[in-house]
XYZ file of C-alpha atoms in Angstrom:
489
model
C -36.058 -48.673 -55.356
C -37.115 -51.819 -53.438
C -35.539 -50.548 -50.544
C -37.724 -47.180 -50.735
C -38.627 -46.479 -46.825
C -40.531 -43.116 -47.594
C -43.083 -41.812 -49.792
C -45.475 -44.387 -48.709
C -48.554 -41.948 -48.108
C -50.442 -43.714 -51.853
C -50.633 -47.138 -49.450
C -50.250 -46.694 -46.023
C -53.354 -44.789 -44.290
C -52.852 -42.454 -42.131
C -53.322 -43.865 -38.380
C -53.246 -42.063 -35.105
C -52.521 -43.908 -31.810
C -55.086 -45.457 -30.310
C -57.337 -43.521 -28.409
C -59.278 -44.837 -25.020
C -62.885 -44.691 -25.398
C -64.651 -41.991 -23.613
C -66.140 -44.088 -20.959
C -62.490 -45.043 -19.369
C -60.675 -42.046 -20.466
C -63.075 -39.975 -18.528
C -62.578 -42.168 -15.037
C -59.139 -40.100 -14.385
C -56.617 -37.731 -15.627
C -54.137 -40.372 -17.691
C -53.479 -39.089 -21.132
C -55.739 -40.483 -24.009
C -53.904 -41.676 -26.324
C -51.437 -44.776 -26.396
C -48.179 -45.018 -27.082
C -46.948 -45.941 -30.572
C -45.324 -49.199 -30.762
C -42.034 -49.058 -32.886
C -43.419 -50.699 -35.980
C -46.508 -48.603 -36.038
C -43.998 -44.792 -35.196
C -41.986 -46.251 -38.717
C -44.852 -46.924 -41.073
C -46.238 -43.761 -40.062
C -43.243 -41.960 -40.177
C -42.461 -43.409 -43.858
C -45.644 -41.779 -45.202
C -43.758 -38.489 -45.409
C -43.161 -37.299 -48.897
C -39.792 -35.504 -47.811
C -40.847 -32.771 -49.593
C -38.316 -30.479 -51.640
C -39.873 -27.155 -49.720
C -41.237 -28.923 -46.249
C -44.331 -26.661 -45.686
C -44.485 -28.715 -42.254
C -41.213 -27.247 -40.931
C -41.765 -23.742 -42.178
C -45.077 -24.048 -40.384
C -43.538 -24.959 -37.361
C -41.855 -21.548 -35.003
C -39.209 -24.223 -34.419
C -38.502 -24.486 -37.563
C -37.775 -28.706 -36.479
C -36.275 -30.793 -39.194
C -39.349 -33.231 -39.238
C -38.890 -34.289 -42.709
C -35.387 -35.590 -41.542
C -36.316 -37.098 -38.215
C -39.403 -39.056 -39.864
C -36.918 -40.503 -42.361
C -34.753 -41.648 -39.323
C -37.395 -43.365 -37.695
C -38.980 -45.006 -40.432
C -35.252 -46.244 -41.428
C -34.983 -46.981 -37.772
C -32.092 -44.812 -36.606
C -34.507 -43.632 -33.266
C -31.253 -42.032 -31.188
C -30.459 -39.914 -34.441
C -33.897 -39.007 -34.700
C -33.937 -37.943 -31.438
C -30.947 -35.789 -31.534
C -31.765 -33.946 -34.513
C -35.563 -33.512 -32.965
C -33.857 -31.901 -29.542
C -31.447 -29.853 -31.485
C -34.091 -27.497 -32.369
C -36.295 -28.139 -29.358
C -36.155 -28.110 -26.061
C -39.032 -30.037 -25.285
C -40.127 -31.888 -27.636
C -42.155 -34.657 -25.940
C -44.091 -31.895 -24.466
C -44.772 -30.446 -27.829
C -45.573 -33.189 -29.150
C -48.553 -33.806 -27.042
C -49.478 -29.982 -26.615
C -48.429 -28.274 -30.077
C -52.343 -27.973 -32.216
C -50.916 -29.557 -34.968
C -53.727 -29.315 -36.715
C -53.069 -25.790 -36.840
C -48.917 -25.684 -37.716
C -46.805 -28.725 -38.694
C -49.748 -31.013 -39.908
C -52.376 -28.475 -40.892
C -49.744 -27.715 -43.605
C -48.195 -30.941 -44.392
C -48.039 -31.302 -48.132
C -50.036 -34.855 -48.491
C -53.098 -33.398 -46.504
C -53.486 -30.923 -48.831
C -53.567 -33.755 -51.464
C -56.060 -35.562 -49.834
C -54.025 -38.407 -48.476
C -54.367 -37.314 -44.518
C -51.572 -35.399 -42.865
C -48.277 -37.215 -41.717
C -49.062 -38.122 -37.530
C -45.880 -35.595 -36.923
C -46.691 -35.017 -32.984
C -46.985 -38.497 -32.333
C -44.163 -39.516 -34.341
C -42.269 -36.311 -32.519
C -43.728 -37.869 -28.485
C -42.700 -41.218 -29.566
C -39.039 -40.441 -30.273
C -38.106 -38.707 -26.843
C -40.237 -41.046 -24.810
C -37.976 -43.627 -26.311
C -34.995 -41.533 -25.538
C -36.096 -41.471 -22.228
C -36.436 -45.613 -21.662
C -33.592 -45.783 -23.448
C -31.468 -43.411 -21.473
C -30.604 -41.738 -24.743
C -31.392 -38.354 -22.873
C -27.900 -37.002 -21.198
C -27.661 -35.009 -18.075
C -26.530 -31.456 -18.690
C -22.880 -31.271 -18.071
C -21.066 -27.901 -19.736
C -17.764 -28.438 -21.051
C -16.669 -25.114 -19.217
C -17.930 -23.062 -16.476
C -18.348 -19.424 -16.500
C -18.545 -17.291 -13.799
C -21.124 -15.196 -14.880
C -24.788 -15.384 -13.852
C -28.094 -15.054 -15.193
C -31.150 -14.684 -13.298
C -34.641 -15.991 -15.140
C -38.088 -14.713 -13.575
C -40.677 -17.415 -14.629
C -40.224 -21.194 -14.324
C -42.723 -21.722 -17.483
C -41.490 -23.428 -20.774
C -40.142 -19.721 -22.172
C -37.879 -19.853 -19.014
C -36.703 -23.314 -18.533
C -36.088 -23.352 -22.261
C -33.323 -20.667 -22.253
C -32.609 -21.951 -18.574
C -31.483 -25.753 -20.353
C -29.221 -23.604 -23.087
C -27.831 -21.157 -21.405
C -26.828 -23.808 -18.419
C -25.003 -25.623 -21.619
C -22.936 -23.453 -22.151
C -21.611 -23.119 -18.864
C -23.947 -19.773 -17.292
C -24.729 -20.068 -13.792
C -28.673 -19.948 -13.525
C -31.057 -19.570 -10.987
C -34.747 -19.771 -11.915
C -37.287 -17.690 -9.605
C -40.654 -18.326 -9.864
C -44.217 -17.934 -7.275
C -45.451 -21.638 -7.774
C -44.360 -24.570 -5.494
C -43.259 -26.374 -8.556
C -41.236 -25.373 -11.672
C -43.183 -25.799 -15.239
C -45.711 -22.614 -14.573
C -48.620 -23.578 -17.049
C -47.111 -27.470 -18.133
C -47.915 -27.872 -14.295
C -50.438 -25.830 -12.937
C -52.325 -24.827 -15.953
C -52.562 -28.095 -18.612
C -54.348 -30.910 -17.410
C -53.028 -34.453 -17.242
C -55.263 -35.697 -19.618
C -52.798 -33.928 -22.000
C -49.644 -33.623 -20.706
C -49.052 -36.041 -17.708
C -47.248 -34.431 -15.159
C -44.254 -36.549 -14.444
C -43.597 -35.848 -18.246
C -42.774 -32.487 -16.759
C -41.112 -33.222 -13.564
C -38.609 -34.920 -15.687
C -37.368 -32.162 -17.512
C -37.401 -30.361 -14.390
C -35.172 -32.679 -12.385
C -32.694 -32.870 -15.795
C -32.393 -28.564 -15.248
C -31.898 -29.845 -11.229
C -29.416 -32.244 -11.920
C -27.777 -30.167 -14.562
C -27.150 -27.144 -11.873
C -29.817 -25.104 -12.213
C -31.394 -22.829 -9.409
C -34.599 -22.873 -8.809
C -35.886 -20.775 -6.532
C -39.241 -21.436 -5.595
C -42.506 -20.527 -3.602
C -41.177 -16.618 -4.735
C -43.149 -14.004 -5.611
C -40.920 -10.885 -7.150
C -41.973 -7.525 -5.584
C -42.937 -9.403 -2.123
C -40.367 -11.363 -1.224
C -37.687 -10.101 -3.385
C -37.207 -7.161 -5.388
C -36.459 -6.944 -8.725
C -33.575 -5.046 -8.234
C -32.132 -7.167 -5.710
C -32.272 -9.814 -8.536
C -30.250 -7.290 -11.192
C -27.752 -6.835 -8.392
C -27.426 -10.686 -8.132
C -27.081 -11.133 -11.381
C -25.341 -10.059 -15.056
C -28.335 -10.558 -16.745
C -32.138 -11.104 -15.787
C -34.592 -12.654 -18.072
C -38.044 -11.949 -17.710
C -40.474 -15.217 -18.715
C -43.397 -14.941 -16.855
C -45.963 -15.521 -18.582
C -49.722 -13.929 -18.280
C -51.932 -14.475 -15.663
C -54.110 -11.900 -15.063
C -57.288 -13.321 -16.056
C -59.970 -11.404 -18.824
C -62.867 -11.441 -16.824
C -66.404 -10.237 -17.502
C -68.473 -7.039 -16.586
C -72.035 -8.348 -16.493
C -74.222 -8.181 -13.864
C -73.981 -10.896 -11.130
C -70.292 -11.573 -12.096
C -69.592 -11.292 -8.206
C -72.016 -13.982 -7.507
C -70.188 -17.275 -5.720
C -69.982 -20.059 -8.293
C -68.260 -17.649 -11.185
C -64.237 -18.583 -11.670
C -61.248 -17.856 -12.695
C -59.953 -20.301 -15.448
C -56.544 -20.440 -14.094
C -57.913 -20.885 -10.442
C -60.101 -23.941 -11.380
C -57.795 -25.646 -13.249
C -54.575 -25.209 -10.774
C -57.031 -26.709 -8.214
C -57.265 -29.550 -10.239
C -53.564 -30.214 -11.404
C -52.500 -29.560 -7.655
C -55.187 -32.503 -5.988
C -53.613 -34.624 -8.902
C -50.021 -34.077 -7.302
C -52.009 -35.265 -3.943
C -52.038 -31.707 -2.461
C -54.296 -30.321 0.237
C -56.452 -27.717 -1.631
C -59.129 -26.535 0.590
C -61.229 -23.911 -2.259
C -61.176 -28.319 -4.056
C -62.040 -29.861 -1.023
C -64.979 -27.640 0.424
C -66.705 -27.697 -3.752
C -65.359 -24.344 -4.619
C -63.428 -25.300 -7.035
C -65.298 -28.861 -7.738
C -67.406 -29.463 -10.490
C -68.279 -32.699 -9.057
C -72.710 -33.258 -8.921
C -72.663 -29.697 -10.261
C -74.349 -28.164 -13.677
C -70.804 -26.416 -15.413
C -70.960 -23.834 -17.592
C -67.297 -22.710 -19.264
C -67.555 -19.117 -21.510
C -64.898 -18.891 -23.948
C -63.789 -20.869 -27.121
C -59.962 -21.284 -26.966
C -57.569 -24.096 -26.048
C -57.652 -23.026 -22.175
C -61.568 -23.395 -22.595
C -61.274 -27.276 -23.797
C -58.934 -28.166 -20.955
C -62.120 -26.766 -18.447
C -64.392 -28.476 -19.851
C -63.105 -31.578 -20.226
C -62.017 -31.243 -16.671
C -65.025 -30.962 -15.715
C -66.433 -33.907 -17.237
C -63.678 -36.175 -15.451
C -64.917 -34.065 -12.036
C -67.952 -35.842 -12.168
C -70.264 -32.728 -13.285
C -73.965 -33.356 -13.985
C -73.406 -31.484 -17.416
C -70.803 -29.261 -19.364
C -71.693 -26.770 -21.577
C -69.368 -24.203 -23.503
C -70.956 -21.070 -24.263
C -69.171 -19.412 -27.228
C -70.091 -16.396 -29.323
C -69.104 -17.348 -32.891
C -69.992 -20.631 -34.285
C -67.434 -23.525 -34.611
C -65.614 -23.007 -37.776
C -64.467 -19.614 -36.069
C -63.716 -21.261 -32.776
C -59.746 -20.339 -32.083
C -59.489 -23.607 -29.937
C -58.006 -26.863 -31.586
C -60.184 -28.763 -33.747
C -58.907 -32.010 -32.647
C -59.893 -30.952 -28.953
C -63.088 -29.945 -29.667
C -63.908 -33.168 -30.696
C -62.269 -34.790 -27.810
C -64.580 -32.705 -25.576
C -67.961 -33.636 -27.305
C -66.788 -37.653 -27.549
C -66.431 -37.008 -23.558
C -70.058 -35.667 -23.618
C -69.744 -31.871 -23.496
C -72.619 -29.786 -24.872
C -71.142 -26.906 -27.221
C -73.894 -23.882 -27.534
C -72.367 -21.851 -30.622
C -73.141 -18.558 -30.966
C -73.891 -17.492 -27.527
C -72.249 -14.435 -25.168
C -73.263 -14.373 -21.177
C -74.653 -10.750 -20.624
C -75.535 -11.277 -17.083
C -75.987 -13.574 -14.536
C -78.932 -15.364 -12.249
C -78.574 -15.814 -8.251
C -79.763 -14.912 -5.061
C -83.955 -13.365 -5.904
C -83.044 -14.818 -9.363
C -82.707 -18.363 -8.455
C -85.270 -18.955 -5.307
C -84.208 -22.706 -5.075
C -81.330 -22.311 -4.230
C -81.577 -19.002 -2.323
C -82.298 -19.938 0.849
C -79.108 -22.056 1.377
C -76.784 -20.099 -0.829
C -77.880 -16.378 -1.563
C -75.213 -15.154 -3.500
C -74.358 -18.287 -5.663
C -74.735 -18.207 -9.023
C -78.035 -20.119 -10.537
C -77.455 -19.400 -13.843
C -75.919 -17.626 -17.205
C -78.645 -15.165 -18.913
C -77.226 -15.534 -22.615
C -78.187 -13.855 -25.418
C -78.456 -15.590 -28.786
C -75.821 -14.377 -31.701
C -75.345 -14.286 -35.506
C -72.507 -13.304 -37.175
C -72.027 -10.268 -39.434
C -69.536 -8.539 -41.708
C -65.754 -9.916 -41.550
C -63.923 -7.545 -39.212
C -60.381 -5.848 -39.714
C -58.596 -9.653 -38.862
C -60.902 -11.035 -41.234
C -63.253 -12.659 -39.360
C -67.345 -12.151 -38.840
C -68.071 -10.363 -35.931
C -71.119 -11.586 -33.895
C -74.040 -9.353 -33.629
C -77.002 -9.867 -30.943
C -79.994 -10.988 -31.725
C -82.951 -8.853 -30.202
C -85.191 -10.568 -28.099
C -83.552 -14.029 -28.313
C -82.331 -14.463 -24.388
C -82.864 -16.970 -21.887
C -81.143 -18.324 -18.752
C -78.448 -21.831 -19.150
C -78.776 -23.246 -15.784
C -75.593 -23.288 -13.514
C -74.015 -24.070 -9.801
C -70.569 -23.145 -11.507
C -69.299 -21.148 -14.056
C -65.647 -20.981 -15.082
C -64.662 -17.772 -17.045
C -62.112 -18.456 -19.481
C -61.967 -15.518 -21.778
C -58.289 -15.321 -22.312
C -55.053 -14.005 -20.159
C -53.772 -10.569 -20.180
C -50.100 -8.952 -18.903
C -50.211 -7.839 -14.936
C -48.413 -4.665 -14.895
C -45.069 -5.640 -14.100
C -43.480 -2.027 -13.712
C -46.507 -1.345 -10.756
C -45.502 -4.886 -9.248
C -42.397 -4.650 -8.792
C -42.062 -1.412 -8.237
C -39.844 -1.233 -11.341
C -38.922 2.477 -13.177
C -38.175 2.329 -16.749
C -39.185 -0.713 -17.718
C -41.010 0.055 -20.740
C -44.418 -1.918 -21.390
C -46.750 -1.475 -25.135
C -50.380 -0.297 -24.796
C -51.161 -3.926 -24.646
C -49.621 -3.846 -21.377
C -46.778 -6.243 -22.626
C -43.170 -5.908 -21.879
C -41.760 -3.857 -24.769
C -38.581 -6.065 -26.163
C -36.262 -6.066 -29.431
C -37.672 -8.955 -31.815
C -35.203 -11.851 -31.622
C -32.994 -10.414 -28.549
C -36.164 -9.920 -26.394
C -33.545 -7.300 -24.973
C -36.116 -5.289 -23.101
C -35.503 -0.760 -22.425
C -33.250 -1.854 -19.182
C -29.810 -2.954 -19.716
C -28.847 -6.105 -19.499
C -32.457 -7.511 -18.795
C -34.100 -9.443 -21.696
C -37.813 -10.460 -21.906
C -39.422 -13.584 -23.713
C -42.677 -15.675 -24.085
C -46.198 -14.288 -23.403
C -44.727 -11.508 -21.336
C -43.833 -9.776 -24.725
C -45.925 -11.489 -27.556
C -48.893 -11.986 -25.030
C -51.124 -15.240 -24.482
C -49.773 -17.557 -27.364
C -49.018 -21.319 -27.493
C -46.343 -23.357 -25.730
C -44.016 -23.861 -28.675
C -43.754 -20.044 -29.144
C -42.502 -19.740 -25.477
C -39.709 -21.878 -26.033
C -39.086 -20.588 -29.761
C -38.328 -17.473 -27.598
C -36.517 -18.448 -24.472
C -34.045 -20.285 -26.776
C -33.496 -16.833 -28.876
C -32.931 -14.776 -26.143
C -30.494 -17.517 -24.359
C -28.784 -16.705 -27.583
C -29.208 -12.590 -27.005
C -27.656 -13.437 -23.676
C -24.813 -15.029 -24.516
C -23.547 -12.613 -26.668
C -24.089 -9.844 -24.656
C -22.137 -11.458 -21.421
C -19.442 -12.593 -24.170
C -19.859 -8.612 -25.157
C -19.139 -7.557 -21.387
C -16.325 -10.243 -20.884
C -14.272 -8.755 -23.688
C -15.025 -5.375 -22.645
C -13.254 -6.539 -18.922
C -10.471 -8.355 -20.864
C -9.546 -5.067 -22.336
């Protein structure tokens, strides 16, 4: 046992990478956690108990071989750890940064349940692949044999890119169509740099392009190219658009100036980080500088918005959520980070209208249509609903106004009406508007057309989109192989 590298959780305390102090990290959009040093990564990996039934692995959507690559890291076999990590996850360095590990792998770590503190799985995962890039272990995509079939992928988000990676490695010709001017989807324009620096995403984009994936950007399907034209150019098509339609409030005054969508607000901020000219940011419409900001919502997107507003120089930032902290859907780690950075959370508070114009005389003369506040009604938690969560109930007579110059709606996303948007007959959707697709294969009601990610399951996590994209790629390979067999006969 003298050479035992693992099971050190009783002797070694859990330790996260160093986190920059709030007063420093709020001055820029850099990531807030430092990188593990080699010795620290090995030390923290050695805390793994090497469970016979690893709950961390079973609660990871990708079922990553977490105990094995933790052991390899502890033993200094880092290149092997990278190869094993990459085998099940197309973008481990991204998941290591943005996955809500407290709800997935780390939250189900056995030593966490026993009171010793979870293994810092996400930080080690990030360290492994960052080191792999530095050491040149991340190899170019070079298929052994080129295949004649081509696949068109609509959407350059995590699901579409994961599928593109797997298909291209098997020699398939891949073209990715996306509405934005850069690939990455919400990885690029939705998630702020303090959680995911953009050079991390761009490295993967460069790897895919170098590997032969063709990107057709600034391309809106249904406008710049028809869906039928894409089907005509490829043997198979994968729909991986994600969900971009904002779930909006319906309340008096919601059309006032200064009430914006989270996706627009975050996209503008991320574009500025690339050095782009963004008129809506420069004219102040999507810039929180000097403003009293209220963000409505309790998920991870809301956390991204409040923390972005702090960095833009808002005079105050408040987050309204209709339930309490315990029932908040966002990552508790992100809530803690936001509080450290100066965000105020207003729990059990629901908006029921917006003040502006005549309701805000101080500003009405210069900007008569601008929002001046959020009309709020206090809530209490009542009986549990069908999901088991306590339902919020209004408290009569508790209304008040929360002053605001900028209100960001971060209430989640819904699917766009793709059949109507693209003019497609026969593409079946569910009653929620998501594309109807077979479980595990992603096959839709149209022959040779597959779907993966949020457009199938609804707004969800990046790690689920990666899983769906990988599974869809496997199903597409089976479909292409069947077509080849028929042609050979």
